[in-house]
CSV table of C-alpha atoms in Angstrom, one decimal:
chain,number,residue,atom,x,y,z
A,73,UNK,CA,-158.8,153.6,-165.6
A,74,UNK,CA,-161.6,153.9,-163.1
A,75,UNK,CA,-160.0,154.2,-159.6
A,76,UNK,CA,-161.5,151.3,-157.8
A,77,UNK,CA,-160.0,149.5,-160.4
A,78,UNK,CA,-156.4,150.4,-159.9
A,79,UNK,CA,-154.2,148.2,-158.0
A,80,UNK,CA,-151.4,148.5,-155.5
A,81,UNK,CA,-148.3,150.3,-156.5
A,82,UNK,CA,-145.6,146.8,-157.0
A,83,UNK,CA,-142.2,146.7,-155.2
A,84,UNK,CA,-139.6,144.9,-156.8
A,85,UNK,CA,-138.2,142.6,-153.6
A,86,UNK,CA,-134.7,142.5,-154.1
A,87,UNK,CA,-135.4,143.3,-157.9
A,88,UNK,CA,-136.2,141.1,-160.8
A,89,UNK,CA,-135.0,138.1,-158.2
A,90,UNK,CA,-137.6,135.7,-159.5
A,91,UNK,CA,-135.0,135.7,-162.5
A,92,UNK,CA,-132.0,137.0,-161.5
A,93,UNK,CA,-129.9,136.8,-158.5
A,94,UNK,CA,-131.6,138.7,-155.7
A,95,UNK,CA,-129.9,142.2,-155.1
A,96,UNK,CA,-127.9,142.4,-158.1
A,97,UNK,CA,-127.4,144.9,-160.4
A,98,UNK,CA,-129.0,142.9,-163.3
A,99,UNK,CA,-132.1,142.1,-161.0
A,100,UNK,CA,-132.6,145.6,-160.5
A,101,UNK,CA,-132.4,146.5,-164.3
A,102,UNK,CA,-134.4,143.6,-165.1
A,103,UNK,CA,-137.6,145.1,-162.9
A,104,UNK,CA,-136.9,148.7,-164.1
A,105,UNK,CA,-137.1,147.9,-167.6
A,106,UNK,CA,-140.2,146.1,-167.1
A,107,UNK,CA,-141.8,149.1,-165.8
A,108,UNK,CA,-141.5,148.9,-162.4
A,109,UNK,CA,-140.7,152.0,-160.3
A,110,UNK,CA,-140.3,151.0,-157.2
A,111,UNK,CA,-137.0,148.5,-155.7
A,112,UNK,CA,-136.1,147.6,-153.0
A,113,UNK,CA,-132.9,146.6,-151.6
A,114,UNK,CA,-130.8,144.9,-148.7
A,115,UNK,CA,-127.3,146.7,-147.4
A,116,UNK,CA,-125.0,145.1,-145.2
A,117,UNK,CA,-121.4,146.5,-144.3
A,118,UNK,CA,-118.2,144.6,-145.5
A,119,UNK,CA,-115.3,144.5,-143.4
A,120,UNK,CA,-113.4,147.5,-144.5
A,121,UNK,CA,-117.0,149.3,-143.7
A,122,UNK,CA,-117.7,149.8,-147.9
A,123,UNK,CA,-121.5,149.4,-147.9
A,124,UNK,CA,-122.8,146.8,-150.2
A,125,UNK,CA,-125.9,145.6,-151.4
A,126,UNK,CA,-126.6,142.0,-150.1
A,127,UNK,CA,-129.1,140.5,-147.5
A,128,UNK,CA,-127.9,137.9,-145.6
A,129,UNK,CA,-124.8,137.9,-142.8
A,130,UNK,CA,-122.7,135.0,-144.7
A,131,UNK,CA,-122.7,133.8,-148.5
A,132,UNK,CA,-124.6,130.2,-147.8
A,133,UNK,CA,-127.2,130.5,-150.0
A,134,UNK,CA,-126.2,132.8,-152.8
A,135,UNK,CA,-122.6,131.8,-153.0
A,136,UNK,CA,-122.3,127.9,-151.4
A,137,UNK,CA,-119.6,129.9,-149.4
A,138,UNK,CA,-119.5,129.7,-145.5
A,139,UNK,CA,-117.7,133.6,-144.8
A,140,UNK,CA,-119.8,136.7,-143.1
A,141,UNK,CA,-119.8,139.5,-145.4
A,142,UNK,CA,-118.5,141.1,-142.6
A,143,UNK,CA,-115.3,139.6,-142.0
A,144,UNK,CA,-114.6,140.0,-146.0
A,145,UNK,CA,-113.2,143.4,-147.5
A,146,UNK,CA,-115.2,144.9,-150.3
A,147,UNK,CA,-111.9,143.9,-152.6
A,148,UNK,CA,-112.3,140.3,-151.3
A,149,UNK,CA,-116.5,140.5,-152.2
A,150,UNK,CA,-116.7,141.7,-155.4
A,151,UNK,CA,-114.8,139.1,-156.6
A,152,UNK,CA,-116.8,136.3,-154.8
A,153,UNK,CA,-119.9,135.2,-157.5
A,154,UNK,CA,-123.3,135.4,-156.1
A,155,UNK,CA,-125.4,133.7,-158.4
A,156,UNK,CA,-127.8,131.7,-156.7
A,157,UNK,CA,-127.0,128.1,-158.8
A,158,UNK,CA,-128.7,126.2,-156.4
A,159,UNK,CA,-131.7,127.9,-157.3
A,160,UNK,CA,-130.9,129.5,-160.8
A,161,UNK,CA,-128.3,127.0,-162.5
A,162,UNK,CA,-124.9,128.4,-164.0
A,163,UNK,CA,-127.0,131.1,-165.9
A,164,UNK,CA,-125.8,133.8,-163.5
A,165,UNK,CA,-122.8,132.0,-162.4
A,166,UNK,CA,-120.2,134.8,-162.7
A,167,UNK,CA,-122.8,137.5,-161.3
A,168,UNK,CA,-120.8,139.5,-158.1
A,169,UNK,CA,-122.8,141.5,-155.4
A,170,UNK,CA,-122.7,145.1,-156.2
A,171,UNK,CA,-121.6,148.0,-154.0
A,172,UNK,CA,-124.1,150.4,-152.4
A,173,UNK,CA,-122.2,153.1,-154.5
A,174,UNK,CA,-122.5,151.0,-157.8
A,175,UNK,CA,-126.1,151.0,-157.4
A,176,UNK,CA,-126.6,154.5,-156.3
A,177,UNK,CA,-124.9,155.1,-159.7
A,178,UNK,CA,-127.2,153.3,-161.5
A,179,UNK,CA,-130.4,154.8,-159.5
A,180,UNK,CA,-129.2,158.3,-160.4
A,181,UNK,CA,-129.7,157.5,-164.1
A,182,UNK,CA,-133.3,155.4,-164.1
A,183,UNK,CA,-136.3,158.2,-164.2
A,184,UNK,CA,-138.9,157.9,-161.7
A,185,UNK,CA,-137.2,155.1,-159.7
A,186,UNK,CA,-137.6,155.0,-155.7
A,187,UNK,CA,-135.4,152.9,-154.1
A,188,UNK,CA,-136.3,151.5,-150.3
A,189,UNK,CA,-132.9,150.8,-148.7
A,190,UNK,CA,-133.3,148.1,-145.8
A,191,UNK,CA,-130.5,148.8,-144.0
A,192,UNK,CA,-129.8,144.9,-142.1
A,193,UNK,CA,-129.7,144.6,-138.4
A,194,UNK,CA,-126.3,142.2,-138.4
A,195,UNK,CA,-124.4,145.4,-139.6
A,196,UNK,CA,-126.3,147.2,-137.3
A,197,UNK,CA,-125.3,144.8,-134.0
A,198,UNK,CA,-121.6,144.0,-135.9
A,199,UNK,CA,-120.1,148.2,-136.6
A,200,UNK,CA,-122.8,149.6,-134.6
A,201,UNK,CA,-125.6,152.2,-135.4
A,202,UNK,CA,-123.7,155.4,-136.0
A,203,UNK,CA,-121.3,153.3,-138.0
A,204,UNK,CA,-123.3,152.2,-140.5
A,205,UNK,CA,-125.9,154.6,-140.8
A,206,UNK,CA,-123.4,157.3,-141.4
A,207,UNK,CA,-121.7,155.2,-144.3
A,208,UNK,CA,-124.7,154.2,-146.1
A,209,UNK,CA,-126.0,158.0,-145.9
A,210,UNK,CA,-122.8,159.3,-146.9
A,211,UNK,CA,-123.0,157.0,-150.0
A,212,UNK,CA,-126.7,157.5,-150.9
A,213,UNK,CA,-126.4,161.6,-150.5
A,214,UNK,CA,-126.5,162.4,-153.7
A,215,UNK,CA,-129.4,160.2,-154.7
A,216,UNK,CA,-130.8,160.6,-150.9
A,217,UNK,CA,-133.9,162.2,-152.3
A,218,UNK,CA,-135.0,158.8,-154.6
A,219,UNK,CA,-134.6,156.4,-151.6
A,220,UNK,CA,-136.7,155.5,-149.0
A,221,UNK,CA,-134.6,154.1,-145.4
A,222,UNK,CA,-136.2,151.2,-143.7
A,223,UNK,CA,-134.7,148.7,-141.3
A,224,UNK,CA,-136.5,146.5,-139.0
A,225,UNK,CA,-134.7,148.3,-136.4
A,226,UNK,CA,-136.8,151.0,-134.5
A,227,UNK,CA,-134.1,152.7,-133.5
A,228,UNK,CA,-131.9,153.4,-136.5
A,229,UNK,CA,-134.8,154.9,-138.7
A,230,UNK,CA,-134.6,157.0,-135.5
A,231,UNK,CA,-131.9,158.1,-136.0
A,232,UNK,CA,-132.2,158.3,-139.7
A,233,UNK,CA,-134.8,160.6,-139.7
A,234,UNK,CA,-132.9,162.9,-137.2
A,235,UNK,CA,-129.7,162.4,-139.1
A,236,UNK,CA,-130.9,163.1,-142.5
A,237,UNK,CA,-134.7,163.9,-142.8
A,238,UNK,CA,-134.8,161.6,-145.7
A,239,UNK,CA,-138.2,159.6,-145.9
A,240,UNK,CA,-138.3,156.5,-143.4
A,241,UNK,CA,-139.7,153.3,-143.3
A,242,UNK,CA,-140.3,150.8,-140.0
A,243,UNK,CA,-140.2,147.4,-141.5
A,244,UNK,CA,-142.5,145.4,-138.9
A,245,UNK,CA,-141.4,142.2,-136.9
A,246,UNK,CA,-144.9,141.9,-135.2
A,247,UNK,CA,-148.0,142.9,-136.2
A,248,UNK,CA,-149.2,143.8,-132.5
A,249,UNK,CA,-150.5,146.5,-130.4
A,250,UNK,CA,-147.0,147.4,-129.0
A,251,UNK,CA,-146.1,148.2,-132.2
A,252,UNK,CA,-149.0,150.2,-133.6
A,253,UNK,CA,-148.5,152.4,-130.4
A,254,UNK,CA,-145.0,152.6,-131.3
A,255,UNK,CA,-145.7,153.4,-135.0
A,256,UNK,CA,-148.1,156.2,-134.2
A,257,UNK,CA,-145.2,157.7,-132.2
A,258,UNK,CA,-142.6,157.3,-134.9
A,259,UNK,CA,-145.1,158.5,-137.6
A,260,UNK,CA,-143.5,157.0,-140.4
A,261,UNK,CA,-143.9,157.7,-144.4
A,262,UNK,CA,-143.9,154.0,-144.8
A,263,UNK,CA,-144.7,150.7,-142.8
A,264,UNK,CA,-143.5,147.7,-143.9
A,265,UNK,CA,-145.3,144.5,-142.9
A,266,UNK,CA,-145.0,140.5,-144.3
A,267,UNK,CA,-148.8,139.2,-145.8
A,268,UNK,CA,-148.0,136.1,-143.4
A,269,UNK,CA,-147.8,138.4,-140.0
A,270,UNK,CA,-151.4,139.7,-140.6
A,271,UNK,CA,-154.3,138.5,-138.8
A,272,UNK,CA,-156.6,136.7,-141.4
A,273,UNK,CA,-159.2,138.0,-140.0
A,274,UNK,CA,-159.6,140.4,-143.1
A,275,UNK,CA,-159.6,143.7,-140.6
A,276,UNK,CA,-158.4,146.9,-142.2
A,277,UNK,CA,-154.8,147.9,-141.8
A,278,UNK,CA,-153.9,150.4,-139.3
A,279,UNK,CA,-154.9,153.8,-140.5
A,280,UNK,CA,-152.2,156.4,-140.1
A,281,UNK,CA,-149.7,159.0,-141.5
A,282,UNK,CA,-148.6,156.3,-143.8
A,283,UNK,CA,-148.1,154.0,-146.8
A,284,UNK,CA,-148.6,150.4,-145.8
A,285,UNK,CA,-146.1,148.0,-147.8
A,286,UNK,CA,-147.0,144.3,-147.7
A,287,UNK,CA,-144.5,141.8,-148.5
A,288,UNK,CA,-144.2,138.3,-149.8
A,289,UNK,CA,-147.1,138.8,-152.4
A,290,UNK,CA,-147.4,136.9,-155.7
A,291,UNK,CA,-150.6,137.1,-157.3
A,292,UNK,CA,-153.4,139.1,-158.4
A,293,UNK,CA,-155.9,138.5,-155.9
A,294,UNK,CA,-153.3,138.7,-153.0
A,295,UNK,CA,-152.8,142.3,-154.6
A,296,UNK,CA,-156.0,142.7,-154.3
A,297,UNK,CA,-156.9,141.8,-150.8
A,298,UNK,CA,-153.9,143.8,-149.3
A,299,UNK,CA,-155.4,146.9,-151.2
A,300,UNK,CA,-158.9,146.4,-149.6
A,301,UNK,CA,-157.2,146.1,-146.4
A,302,UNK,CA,-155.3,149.2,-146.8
A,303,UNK,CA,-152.0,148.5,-148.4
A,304,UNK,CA,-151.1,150.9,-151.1
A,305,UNK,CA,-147.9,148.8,-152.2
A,306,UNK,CA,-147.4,145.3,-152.8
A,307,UNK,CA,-144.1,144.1,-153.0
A,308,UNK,CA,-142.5,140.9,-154.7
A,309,UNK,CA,-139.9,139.1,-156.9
A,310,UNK,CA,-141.7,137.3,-159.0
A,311,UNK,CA,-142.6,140.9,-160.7
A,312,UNK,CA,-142.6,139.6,-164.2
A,313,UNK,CA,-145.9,136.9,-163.2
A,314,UNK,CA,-147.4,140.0,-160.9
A,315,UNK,CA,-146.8,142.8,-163.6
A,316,UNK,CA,-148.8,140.2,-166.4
A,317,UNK,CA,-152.1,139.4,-163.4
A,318,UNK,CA,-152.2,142.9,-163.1
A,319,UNK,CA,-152.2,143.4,-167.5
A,320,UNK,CA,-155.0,140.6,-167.7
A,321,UNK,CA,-156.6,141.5,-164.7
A,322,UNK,CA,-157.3,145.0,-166.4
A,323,UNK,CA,-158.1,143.2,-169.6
A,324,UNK,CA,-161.2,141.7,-167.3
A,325,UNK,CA,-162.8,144.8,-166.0
C-alpha cells in the first residue's frame, strides 16, 4: 500500500463494545480476532483493593444496579452480570466484569496485542494514588511491557513513569494551552484527546515527542481527518463498521 494511503492505527474503545458489553472479556476477544491490535481498557479498584476492569464508579448503566464498585468486594463483583440489556437485550445477560488479572491473562496469550490501561480517577480520589497504582502495576508486571498507562490524571502517569518506566499516556480533559505546556513538560509516548474537544478549525495537532490518540471516532472520513491533522491512532467501539470503511475505502484507491 502507498503510504499516503494508509490510515490511522484503530483502538478498540473498551473492545468489541459496539457488540459486546464494554470492557469485558468477550469484547476484547471479539476486536482481537477481528484483527485489531490495539485495546483499550478502564480499571477501577473494588473494595478489597482487587483491580478490575470496569469504567464507571457504580453499576447504573451496565448492571441496572445502584452500588459503587468500590464499596463491593471482587467476590461480591464477579458475580454481579454486566451486560448492558438496556442497550444490548439479554444476549449478554449472564456476562460478569473481569478482573485486571483475568485479562492480563488473556493479553499474555494474544500476539502483537497492546493494551492502554486507563487507570479511573474515582479509584484514584477513593484508595488514593499510591494505592492503586501500586496494585494495578503489581498485577500488570508480567505483561507490563504490552500495555500502555494512561489516566486523565496528570499526576499519577507521573508517578507511573517514575514508578515503573513503562510507556505512559496523558488522556486530555482540555485541549488548551495550559495543557500543551504541560504536555511538553511531561513528554509523553501517547496523548489522548476526544474528536469533540478539538478546535474545528482543522489546525494540525500539536507536534511533539508523541502519538496523538483521538477518541470517539466512527467512520472513514473521521479517520481520515484526524490523520491529516496529526493523529496516528483512532480509537472506537464500533470496530467491526470502522475495520470494513477502512477494507472498502482501500478497495477505492
Amino acid at each position: 500500500m502507498h503510504p499516503s494511503h494508509a490510515l490511522p492505527e484503530i483502538i478498540a474503545h473498551r473492545g468489541n463494545a459496539a457488540e459486546f458489553p464494554e470492557n469485558t472479556l468477550p469484547a476484547l476477544e471479539s476486536a482481537v480476532q477481528l484483527g485489531i491490535r490495539h485495546v483499550e481498557f478502564d480499571v477501577q479498584l473494588t473494595s478489597d483493593h482487587v483491580p478490575v476492569v470496569f469504567h464507571d464508579a457504580d453499576l447504573a448503566r451496565v448492571a441496572e444496579r445502584p452500588e459503587s464498585v468500590h464499596d463491593l468486594t471482587w467476590s461480591d463483583l464477579s458475580e454481579i452480570p454486566v451486560g448492558e440489556t438496556a442497550r444490548l437485550g439479554h444476549k449478554h445477560a449472564f456476562t460478569c466484569a473481569p478482573s485486571l488479572a483475568q485479562v492480563a491473562d488473556a493479553l499474555a496469550a494474544w500476539d502483537d496485542v497492546t493494551a492502554f490501561v486507563e487507570i479511573k480517577r474515582s479509584s484514584l480520589r477513593k484508595f488514593g494514588r499510591e494505592a492503586v497504582l501500586r496494585r494495578v502495576t503489581d498485577v500488570l508486571r508480567p505483561v507490563l511491557n504490552r500495555c500502555v498507562l494512561i489516566s486523565f490524571d496528570l499526576a499519577a502517569i507521573k508517578i507511573l513513569r517514575m514508578m515503573t518506566g513503562a510507556r505512559i499516556g496523558w488522556v486530555l480533559s482540555e485541549y488548551d494551552d495550559a495543557a500543551c505546556a504541560e504536555a511538553a513538560t511531561l513528554a509523553p509516548e501517547f496523548l489522548f484527546v476526544n474528536l469533540e474537544r478539538l478546535p474545528d478549525n482543522g489546525e494540525p495537532l500539536w507536534p511533539g515527542p508523541w502519538a496523538w490518540a483521538v477518541y470517539e471516532v466512527r467512520d472513514l472520513q473521521t479517520a481520515r481527518t484526524c490523520q491529516q491533522r496529526g493523529a496516528k491512532f483512532v480509537e472506537s467501539m464500533t470496530v467491526r463498521g470502522l475495520l470494513s470503511a477502512y477494507e472498502e475505502g482501500r478497495r477505492q484507491w
